[in-house]
Amino acid sequence: MKNDFRQEWEDSYERLENTLFYPGEEVVRFVNRYIRRRTGPTSYSKEFDSKPVFLDLGSGAGRHLVFLQENGFFPIGLELSAEACRQAQALMSSRGIGEDDYRIINASSVNLDLPVESVDYAMSVSVLDSMPTATAVRTLQLLHACLKPGALLYADLISQHSCREGVIDDSMDQIVSEHHEAGTVQSYYDQEKIDRVFTGFDLIRQELHTRVNANGELLEARWHLVARNRQ
């Protein structure tokens, strides 16, 4: 496939297609189940000695950066779209979060350049399936290097059961033809592809969530993964 689709994502964020303000339910569940649970307005099931570094891969307009910062983490957002970065900075500012309390990097995931073993946790929400497979493979290699040994990663991926109409190449990659996210790439995942792309990680949770209509017809199918960085 061609480039990193930077302009297509700029256009999408300028159309406010992915300008969201609330954290995803599965992200909240991941943090509460695998890291620490919030037990009150200002209390948690365990205390941090220092703020863990949490990388949001494809941080978009900043909804998860806000959630992470407000729950005791130091969030780092890696985002391809400059417009999305501007929206995220505006959101953080609107919540009274200072620039010293987070970091946003405007770059492609294949240019992820954080110090080795410097990141405690990571997430990828609707991101690894919005890039060519080859890009995802390289991204996971770089992520493996910057995560601490044993660090946890949450990721969700669109399943091969949710394929759109149109041409899909041998890597299960497809150019989006609909108006929403037009011209970007959609990359579908089956079990074989998950195992291949997530080399360097051990899957400790893997679920396929499906959504159907009243007639039992499939509307959407997405993988939800929790993976541990292999030592």
PDB file of N, CA and C in Angstrom, residues 51-137:
ATOM      1  N   LYS A  51       4.001   7.960  39.062  1.00  0.00           N
ATOM      2  CA  LYS A  51       3.016   7.819  37.997  1.00  0.00           C
ATOM      3  C   LYS A  51       3.530   6.877  36.906  1.00  0.00           C
ATOM      4  N   PRO A  52       2.850   5.768  36.647  1.00  0.00           N
ATOM      5  CA  PRO A  52       3.269   4.885  35.560  1.00  0.00           C
ATOM      6  C   PRO A  52       3.100   5.571  34.205  1.00  0.00           C
ATOM      7  N   VAL A  53       4.013   5.290  33.310  1.00  0.00           N
ATOM      8  CA  VAL A  53       3.935   5.823  31.950  1.00  0.00           C
ATOM      9  C   VAL A  53       3.023   4.917  31.132  1.00  0.00           C
ATOM     10  N   PHE A  54       2.008   5.518  30.523  1.00  0.00           N
ATOM     11  CA  PHE A  54       0.996   4.764  29.777  1.00  0.00           C
ATOM     12  C   PHE A  54       0.938   5.334  28.366  1.00  0.00           C
ATOM     13  N   LEU A  55       1.307   4.526  27.378  1.00  0.00           N
ATOM     14  CA  LEU A  55       1.322   4.961  25.982  1.00  0.00           C
ATOM     15  C   LEU A  55      -0.012   4.657  25.322  1.00  0.00           C
ATOM     16  N   ASP A  56      -0.628   5.700  24.763  1.00  0.00           N
ATOM     17  CA  ASP A  56      -1.852   5.543  23.971  1.00  0.00           C
ATOM     18  C   ASP A  56      -1.449   5.634  22.507  1.00  0.00           C
ATOM     19  N   LEU A  57      -1.430   4.491  21.857  1.00  0.00           N
ATOM     20  CA  LEU A  57      -0.989   4.403  20.468  1.00  0.00           C
ATOM     21  C   LEU A  57      -2.145   4.796  19.546  1.00  0.00           C
ATOM     22  N   GLY A  58      -2.032   5.962  18.921  1.00  0.00           N
ATOM     23  CA  GLY A  58      -3.130   6.495  18.127  1.00  0.00           C
ATOM     24  C   GLY A  58      -4.113   7.201  19.039  1.00  0.00           C
ATOM     25  N   SER A  59      -3.639   8.238  19.712  1.00  0.00           N
ATOM     26  CA  SER A  59      -4.397   8.860  20.807  1.00  0.00           C
ATOM     27  C   SER A  59      -5.518   9.769  20.344  1.00  0.00           C
ATOM     28  N   GLY A  60      -5.592  10.055  19.049  1.00  0.00           N
ATOM     29  CA  GLY A  60      -6.719  10.798  18.509  1.00  0.00           C
ATOM     30  C   GLY A  60      -6.940  12.133  19.178  1.00  0.00           C
ATOM     31  N   ALA A  61      -8.207  12.432  19.494  1.00  0.00           N
ATOM     32  CA  ALA A  61      -8.573  13.723  20.075  1.00  0.00           C
ATOM     33  C   ALA A  61      -8.399  13.763  21.588  1.00  0.00           C
ATOM     34  N   GLY A  62      -7.811  12.729  22.173  1.00  0.00           N
ATOM     35  CA  GLY A  62      -7.355  12.816  23.553  1.00  0.00           C
ATOM     36  C   GLY A  62      -8.256  12.254  24.629  1.00  0.00           C
ATOM     37  N   ARG A  63      -9.330  11.560  24.257  1.00  0.00           N
ATOM     38  CA  ARG A  63     -10.267  11.092  25.288  1.00  0.00           C
ATOM     39  C   ARG A  63      -9.617  10.156  26.301  1.00  0.00           C
ATOM     40  N   HIS A  64      -8.723   9.286  25.848  1.00  0.00           N
ATOM     41  CA  HIS A  64      -8.094   8.362  26.784  1.00  0.00           C
ATOM     42  C   HIS A  64      -6.917   9.000  27.509  1.00  0.00           C
ATOM     43  N   LEU A  65      -6.321  10.025  26.934  1.00  0.00           N
ATOM     44  CA  LEU A  65      -5.275  10.755  27.650  1.00  0.00           C
ATOM     45  C   LEU A  65      -5.855  11.413  28.893  1.00  0.00           C
ATOM     46  N   VAL A  66      -7.038  12.008  28.757  1.00  0.00           N
ATOM     47  CA  VAL A  66      -7.712  12.615  29.907  1.00  0.00           C
ATOM     48  C   VAL A  66      -8.005  11.554  30.965  1.00  0.00           C
ATOM     49  N   PHE A  67      -8.593  10.445  30.548  1.00  0.00           N
ATOM     50  CA  PHE A  67      -8.932   9.374  31.489  1.00  0.00           C
ATOM     51  C   PHE A  67      -7.697   8.883  32.233  1.00  0.00           C
ATOM     52  N   LEU A  68      -6.613   8.665  31.517  1.00  0.00           N
ATOM     53  CA  LEU A  68      -5.398   8.152  32.141  1.00  0.00           C
ATOM     54  C   LEU A  68      -4.805   9.158  33.117  1.00  0.00           C
ATOM     55  N   GLN A  69      -4.711  10.416  32.704  1.00  0.00           N
ATOM     56  CA  GLN A  69      -4.127  11.430  33.579  1.00  0.00           C
ATOM     57  C   GLN A  69      -4.959  11.600  34.847  1.00  0.00           C
ATOM     58  N   GLU A  70      -6.263  11.601  34.701  1.00  0.00           N
ATOM     59  CA  GLU A  70      -7.135  11.795  35.861  1.00  0.00           C
ATOM     60  C   GLU A  70      -7.151  10.583  36.785  1.00  0.00           C
ATOM     61  N   ASN A  71      -6.594   9.467  36.324  1.00  0.00           N
ATOM     62  CA  ASN A  71      -6.542   8.259  37.149  1.00  0.00           C
ATOM     63  C   ASN A  71      -5.123   7.894  37.562  1.00  0.00           C
ATOM     64  N   GLY A  72      -4.237   8.885  37.562  1.00  0.00           N
ATOM     65  CA  GLY A  72      -2.941   8.715  38.193  1.00  0.00           C
ATOM     66  C   GLY A  72      -1.796   8.273  37.318  1.00  0.00           C
ATOM     67  N   PHE A  73      -1.985   8.262  35.995  1.00  0.00           N
ATOM     68  CA  PHE A  73      -0.921   7.868  35.077  1.00  0.00           C
ATOM     69  C   PHE A  73      -0.282   9.101  34.433  1.00  0.00           C
ATOM     70  N   PHE A  74       0.894   8.903  33.869  1.00  0.00           N
ATOM     71  CA  PHE A  74       1.485   9.908  32.983  1.00  0.00           C
ATOM     72  C   PHE A  74       1.261   9.410  31.561  1.00  0.00           C
ATOM     73  N   PRO A  75       0.294   9.986  30.847  1.00  0.00           N
ATOM     74  CA  PRO A  75      -0.027   9.485  29.511  1.00  0.00           C
ATOM     75  C   PRO A  75       0.859  10.090  28.427  1.00  0.00           C
ATOM     76  N   ILE A  76       1.243   9.245  27.499  1.00  0.00           N
ATOM     77  CA  ILE A  76       1.923   9.684  26.279  1.00  0.00           C
ATOM     78  C   ILE A  76       1.047   9.273  25.107  1.00  0.00           C
ATOM     79  N   GLY A  77       0.672  10.239  24.296  1.00  0.00           N
ATOM     80  CA  GLY A  77      -0.122   9.954  23.112  1.00  0.00           C
ATOM     81  C   GLY A  77       0.731  10.016  21.862  1.00  0.00           C
ATOM     82  N   LEU A  78       0.663   8.987  21.051  1.00  0.00           N
ATOM     83  CA  LEU A  78       1.320   8.985  19.743  1.00  0.00           C
ATOM     84  C   LEU A  78       0.228   9.071  18.697  1.00  0.00           C
ATOM     85  N   GLU A  79       0.267  10.112  17.868  1.00  0.00           N
ATOM     86  CA  GLU A  79      -0.837  10.359  16.946  1.00  0.00           C
ATOM     87  C   GLU A  79      -0.320  10.883  15.609  1.00  0.00           C
ATOM     88  N   LEU A  80      -0.815  10.277  14.526  1.00  0.00           N
ATOM     89  CA  LEU A  80      -0.398  10.632  13.171  1.00  0.00           C
ATOM     90  C   LEU A  80      -0.933  11.991  12.736  1.00  0.00           C
ATOM     91  N   SER A  81      -2.168  12.310  13.101  1.00  0.00           N
ATOM     92  CA  SER A  81      -2.841  13.519  12.624  1.00  0.00           C
ATOM     93  C   SER A  81      -2.508  14.732  13.484  1.00  0.00           C
ATOM     94  N   ALA A  82      -1.993  15.783  12.861  1.00  0.00           N
ATOM     95  CA  ALA A  82      -1.712  17.028  13.581  1.00  0.00           C
ATOM     96  C   ALA A  82      -2.995  17.668  14.086  1.00  0.00           C
ATOM     97  N   GLU A  83      -4.066  17.556  13.306  1.00  0.00           N
ATOM     98  CA  GLU A  83      -5.353  18.114  13.735  1.00  0.00           C
ATOM     99  C   GLU A  83      -5.859  17.394  14.984  1.00  0.00           C
ATOM    100  N   ALA A  84      -5.721  16.081  15.024  1.00  0.00           N
ATOM    101  CA  ALA A  84      -6.121  15.335  16.217  1.00  0.00           C
ATOM    102  C   ALA A  84      -5.295  15.759  17.424  1.00  0.00           C
ATOM    103  N   CYS A  85      -4.007  15.992  17.227  1.00  0.00           N
ATOM    104  CA  CYS A  85      -3.147  16.454  18.325  1.00  0.00           C
ATOM    105  C   CYS A  85      -3.618  17.798  18.859  1.00  0.00           C
ATOM    106  N   ARG A  86      -4.007  18.693  17.972  1.00  0.00           N
ATOM    107  CA  ARG A  86      -4.514  19.998  18.409  1.00  0.00           C
ATOM    108  C   ARG A  86      -5.805  19.833  19.210  1.00  0.00           C
ATOM    109  N   GLN A  87      -6.670  18.958  18.743  1.00  0.00           N
ATOM    110  CA  GLN A  87      -7.913  18.713  19.471  1.00  0.00           C
ATOM    111  C   GLN A  87      -7.634  18.115  20.852  1.00  0.00           C
ATOM    112  N   ALA A  88      -6.661  17.215  20.927  1.00  0.00           N
ATOM    113  CA  ALA A  88      -6.311  16.597  22.204  1.00  0.00           C
ATOM    114  C   ALA A  88      -5.737  17.627  23.169  1.00  0.00           C
ATOM    115  N   GLN A  89      -4.869  18.492  22.685  1.00  0.00           N
ATOM    116  CA  GLN A  89      -4.297  19.528  23.542  1.00  0.00           C
ATOM    117  C   GLN A  89      -5.373  20.466  24.067  1.00  0.00           C
ATOM    118  N   ALA A  90      -6.339  20.798  23.209  1.00  0.00           N
ATOM    119  CA  ALA A  90      -7.441  21.659  23.637  1.00  0.00           C
ATOM    120  C   ALA A  90      -8.289  20.966  24.700  1.00  0.00           C
ATOM    121  N   LEU A  91      -8.520  19.669  24.534  1.00  0.00           N
ATOM    122  CA  LEU A  91      -9.304  18.927  25.516  1.00  0.00           C
ATOM    123  C   LEU A  91      -8.577  18.865  26.856  1.00  0.00           C
ATOM    124  N   MET A  92      -7.293  18.582  26.831  1.00  0.00           N
ATOM    125  CA  MET A  92      -6.523  18.522  28.073  1.00  0.00           C
ATOM    126  C   MET A  92      -6.551  19.873  28.777  1.00  0.00           C
ATOM    127  N   SER A  93      -6.379  20.940  28.021  1.00  0.00           N
ATOM    128  CA  SER A  93      -6.407  22.282  28.599  1.00  0.00           C
ATOM    129  C   SER A  93      -7.764  22.587  29.220  1.00  0.00           C
ATOM    130  N   SER A  94      -8.830  22.173  28.539  1.00  0.00           N
ATOM    131  CA  SER A  94     -10.179  22.440  29.046  1.00  0.00           C
ATOM    132  C   SER A  94     -10.451  21.724  30.362  1.00  0.00           C
ATOM    133  N   ARG A  95      -9.711  20.651  30.629  1.00  0.00           N
ATOM    134  CA  ARG A  95      -9.873  19.894  31.881  1.00  0.00           C
ATOM    135  C   ARG A  95      -8.877  20.348  32.947  1.00  0.00           C
ATOM    136  N   GLY A  96      -8.130  21.410  32.653  1.00  0.00           N
ATOM    137  CA  GLY A  96      -7.177  21.939  33.608  1.00  0.00           C
ATOM    138  C   GLY A  96      -5.925  21.108  33.754  1.00  0.00           C
ATOM    139  N   ILE A  97      -5.605  20.309  32.759  1.00  0.00           N
ATOM    140  CA  ILE A  97      -4.424  19.448  32.791  1.00  0.00           C
ATOM    141  C   ILE A  97      -3.262  20.186  32.149  1.00  0.00           C
ATOM    142  N   GLY A  98      -2.202  20.401  32.906  1.00  0.00           N
ATOM    143  CA  GLY A  98      -1.059  21.158  32.426  1.00  0.00           C
ATOM    144  C   GLY A  98      -0.195  20.374  31.465  1.00  0.00           C
ATOM    145  N   GLU A  99       0.597  21.087  30.688  1.00  0.00           N
ATOM    146  CA  GLU A  99       1.433  20.449  29.668  1.00  0.00           C
ATOM    147  C   GLU A  99       2.523  19.567  30.260  1.00  0.00           C
ATOM    148  N   ASP A 100       2.844  19.754  31.537  1.00  0.00           N
ATOM    149  CA  ASP A 100       3.854  18.914  32.181  1.00  0.00           C
ATOM    150  C   ASP A 100       3.283  17.572  32.643  1.00  0.00           C
ATOM    151  N   ASP A 101       1.968  17.421  32.525  1.00  0.00           N
ATOM    152  CA  ASP A 101       1.316  16.222  33.043  1.00  0.00           C
ATOM    153  C   ASP A 101       0.989  15.198  31.967  1.00  0.00           C
ATOM    154  N   TYR A 102       1.421  15.445  30.751  1.00  0.00           N
ATOM    155  CA  TYR A 102       1.196  14.506  29.655  1.00  0.00           C
ATOM    156  C   TYR A 102       2.146  14.870  28.518  1.00  0.00           C
ATOM    157  N   ARG A 103       2.171  14.016  27.508  1.00  0.00           N
ATOM    158  CA  ARG A 103       2.982  14.285  26.316  1.00  0.00           C
ATOM    159  C   ARG A 103       2.239  13.770  25.101  1.00  0.00           C
ATOM    160  N   ILE A 104       2.242  14.564  24.036  1.00  0.00           N
ATOM    161  CA  ILE A 104       1.664  14.139  22.763  1.00  0.00           C
ATOM    162  C   ILE A 104       2.742  14.215  21.696  1.00  0.00           C
ATOM    163  N   ILE A 105       2.911  13.133  20.966  1.00  0.00           N
ATOM    164  CA  ILE A 105       3.906  13.053  19.897  1.00  0.00           C
ATOM    165  C   ILE A 105       3.170  12.948  18.571  1.00  0.00           C
ATOM    166  N   ASN A 106       3.391  13.909  17.690  1.00  0.00           N
ATOM    167  CA  ASN A 106       2.761  13.902  16.365  1.00  0.00           C
ATOM    168  C   ASN A 106       3.687  13.170  15.398  1.00  0.00           C
ATOM    169  N   ALA A 107       3.443  11.872  15.218  1.00  0.00           N
ATOM    170  CA  ALA A 107       4.318  11.057  14.374  1.00  0.00           C
ATOM    171  C   ALA A 107       3.607   9.769  13.998  1.00  0.00           C
ATOM    172  N   SER A 108       4.123   9.133  12.962  1.00  0.00           N
ATOM    173  CA  SER A 108       3.647   7.810  12.576  1.00  0.00           C
ATOM    174  C   SER A 108       4.113   6.779  13.590  1.00  0.00           C
ATOM    175  N   SER A 109       3.354   5.718  13.739  1.00  0.00           N
ATOM    176  CA  SER A 109       3.735   4.669  14.686  1.00  0.00           C
ATOM    177  C   SER A 109       5.030   3.971  14.291  1.00  0.00           C
ATOM    178  N   VAL A 110       5.397   4.014  13.017  1.00  0.00           N
ATOM    179  CA  VAL A 110       6.662   3.400  12.602  1.00  0.00           C
ATOM    180  C   VAL A 110       7.846   4.285  12.962  1.00  0.00           C
ATOM    181  N   ASN A 111       7.566   5.469  13.485  1.00  0.00           N
ATOM    182  CA  ASN A 111       8.613   6.363  13.985  1.00  0.00           C
ATOM    183  C   ASN A 111       8.574   6.462  15.504  1.00  0.00           C
ATOM    184  N   LEU A 112       7.935   5.502  16.149  1.00  0.00           N
ATOM    185  CA  LEU A 112       7.904   5.455  17.608  1.00  0.00           C
ATOM    186  C   LEU A 112       9.333   5.350  18.127  1.00  0.00           C
ATOM    187  N   ASP A 113       9.739   6.338  18.911  1.00  0.00           N
ATOM    188  CA  ASP A 113      11.141   6.425  19.325  1.00  0.00           C
ATOM    189  C   ASP A 113      11.226   6.798  20.804  1.00  0.00           C
ATOM    190  N   LEU A 114      10.695   5.940  21.644  1.00  0.00           N
ATOM    191  CA  LEU A 114      10.800   6.134  23.082  1.00  0.00           C
ATOM    192  C   LEU A 114      11.944   5.281  23.620  1.00  0.00           C
ATOM    193  N   PRO A 115      12.538   5.680  24.738  1.00  0.00           N
ATOM    194  CA  PRO A 115      13.647   4.896  25.290  1.00  0.00           C
ATOM    195  C   PRO A 115      13.260   3.441  25.544  1.00  0.00           C
ATOM    196  N   VAL A 116      14.221   2.581  25.396  1.00  0.00           N
ATOM    197  CA  VAL A 116      14.004   1.150  25.609  1.00  0.00           C
ATOM    198  C   VAL A 116      13.520   0.901  27.039  1.00  0.00           C
ATOM    199  N   GLU A 117      12.480   0.085  27.155  1.00  0.00           N
ATOM    200  CA  GLU A 117      11.919  -0.335  28.443  1.00  0.00           C
ATOM    201  C   GLU A 117      11.559   0.857  29.334  1.00  0.00           C
ATOM    202  N   SER A 118      10.919   1.861  28.727  1.00  0.00           N
ATOM    203  CA  SER A 118      10.554   3.074  29.472  1.00  0.00           C
ATOM    204  C   SER A 118       9.057   3.206  29.720  1.00  0.00           C
ATOM    205  N   VAL A 119       8.248   2.319  29.139  1.00  0.00           N
ATOM    206  CA  VAL A 119       6.793   2.444  29.203  1.00  0.00           C
ATOM    207  C   VAL A 119       6.214   1.306  30.043  1.00  0.00           C
ATOM    208  N   ASP A 120       5.309   1.657  30.955  1.00  0.00           N
ATOM    209  CA  ASP A 120       4.731   0.671  31.871  1.00  0.00           C
ATOM    210  C   ASP A 120       3.520  -0.054  31.287  1.00  0.00           C
ATOM    211  N   TYR A 121       2.687   0.680  30.538  1.00  0.00           N
ATOM    212  CA  TYR A 121       1.470   0.118  29.949  1.00  0.00           C
ATOM    213  C   TYR A 121       1.235   0.763  28.592  1.00  0.00           C
ATOM    214  N   ALA A 122       0.433   0.093  27.764  1.00  0.00           N
ATOM    215  CA  ALA A 122       0.101   0.660  26.456  1.00  0.00           C
ATOM    216  C   ALA A 122      -1.288   0.214  26.039  1.00  0.00           C
ATOM    217  N   MET A 123      -1.879   1.001  25.160  1.00  0.00           N
ATOM    218  CA  MET A 123      -3.166   0.635  24.573  1.00  0.00           C
ATOM    219  C   MET A 123      -3.186   1.043  23.111  1.00  0.00           C
ATOM    220  N   SER A 124      -4.026   0.341  22.352  1.00  0.00           N
ATOM    221  CA  SER A 124      -4.282   0.670  20.950  1.00  0.00           C
ATOM    222  C   SER A 124      -5.760   0.425  20.701  1.00  0.00           C
ATOM    223  N   VAL A 125      -6.525   1.507  20.604  1.00  0.00           N
ATOM    224  CA  VAL A 125      -7.977   1.412  20.444  1.00  0.00           C
ATOM    225  C   VAL A 125      -8.342   1.788  19.014  1.00  0.00           C
ATOM    226  N   SER A 126      -8.775   0.807  18.245  1.00  0.00           N
ATOM    227  CA  SER A 126      -9.168   1.017  16.838  1.00  0.00           C
ATOM    228  C   SER A 126      -8.047   1.674  16.039  1.00  0.00           C
ATOM    229  N   VAL A 127      -6.828   1.227  16.268  1.00  0.00           N
ATOM    230  CA  VAL A 127      -5.665   1.838  15.613  1.00  0.00           C
ATOM    231  C   VAL A 127      -4.874   0.820  14.798  1.00  0.00           C
ATOM    232  N   LEU A 128      -4.489  -0.297  15.408  1.00  0.00           N
ATOM    233  CA  LEU A 128      -3.702  -1.286  14.676  1.00  0.00           C
ATOM    234  C   LEU A 128      -4.464  -1.860  13.488  1.00  0.00           C
ATOM    235  N   ASP A 129      -5.780  -1.762  13.517  1.00  0.00           N
ATOM    236  CA  ASP A 129      -6.585  -2.214  12.379  1.00  0.00           C
ATOM    237  C   ASP A 129      -6.918  -1.081  11.418  1.00  0.00           C
ATOM    238  N   SER A 130      -6.334   0.094  11.660  1.00  0.00           N
ATOM    239  CA  SER A 130      -6.526   1.237  10.762  1.00  0.00           C
ATOM    240  C   SER A 130      -5.210   1.639  10.107  1.00  0.00           C
ATOM    241  N   MET A 131      -4.362   0.649   9.907  1.00  0.00           N
ATOM    242  CA  MET A 131      -3.085   0.842   9.219  1.00  0.00           C
ATOM    243  C   MET A 131      -2.788  -0.430   8.436  1.00  0.00           C
ATOM    244  N   PRO A 132      -1.941  -0.349   7.416  1.00  0.00           N
ATOM    245  CA  PRO A 132      -1.576  -1.564   6.684  1.00  0.00           C
ATOM    246  C   PRO A 132      -0.945  -2.602   7.610  1.00  0.00           C
ATOM    247  N   THR A 133      -1.110  -3.859   7.280  1.00  0.00           N
ATOM    248  CA  THR A 133      -0.577  -4.929   8.110  1.00  0.00           C
ATOM    249  C   THR A 133       0.920  -4.778   8.337  1.00  0.00           C
ATOM    250  N   ALA A 134       1.655  -4.435   7.292  1.00  0.00           N
ATOM    251  CA  ALA A 134       3.108  -4.278   7.428  1.00  0.00           C
ATOM    252  C   ALA A 134       3.451  -3.184   8.432  1.00  0.00           C
ATOM    253  N   THR A 135       2.662  -2.120   8.460  1.00  0.00           N
ATOM    254  CA  THR A 135       2.874  -1.042   9.422  1.00  0.00           C
ATOM    255  C   THR A 135       2.589  -1.530  10.833  1.00  0.00           C
ATOM    256  N   ALA A 136       1.537  -2.329  10.994  1.00  0.00           N
ATOM    257  CA  ALA A 136       1.204  -2.867  12.312  1.00  0.00           C
ATOM    258  C   ALA A 136       2.312  -3.780  12.835  1.00  0.00           C
ATOM    259  N   VAL A 137       2.876  -4.597  11.956  1.00  0.00           N
ATOM    260  CA  VAL A 137       3.969  -5.483  12.358  1.00  0.00           C
ATOM    261  C   VAL A 137       5.146  -4.671  12.883  1.00  0.00           C
TER     262      VAL A 137
END
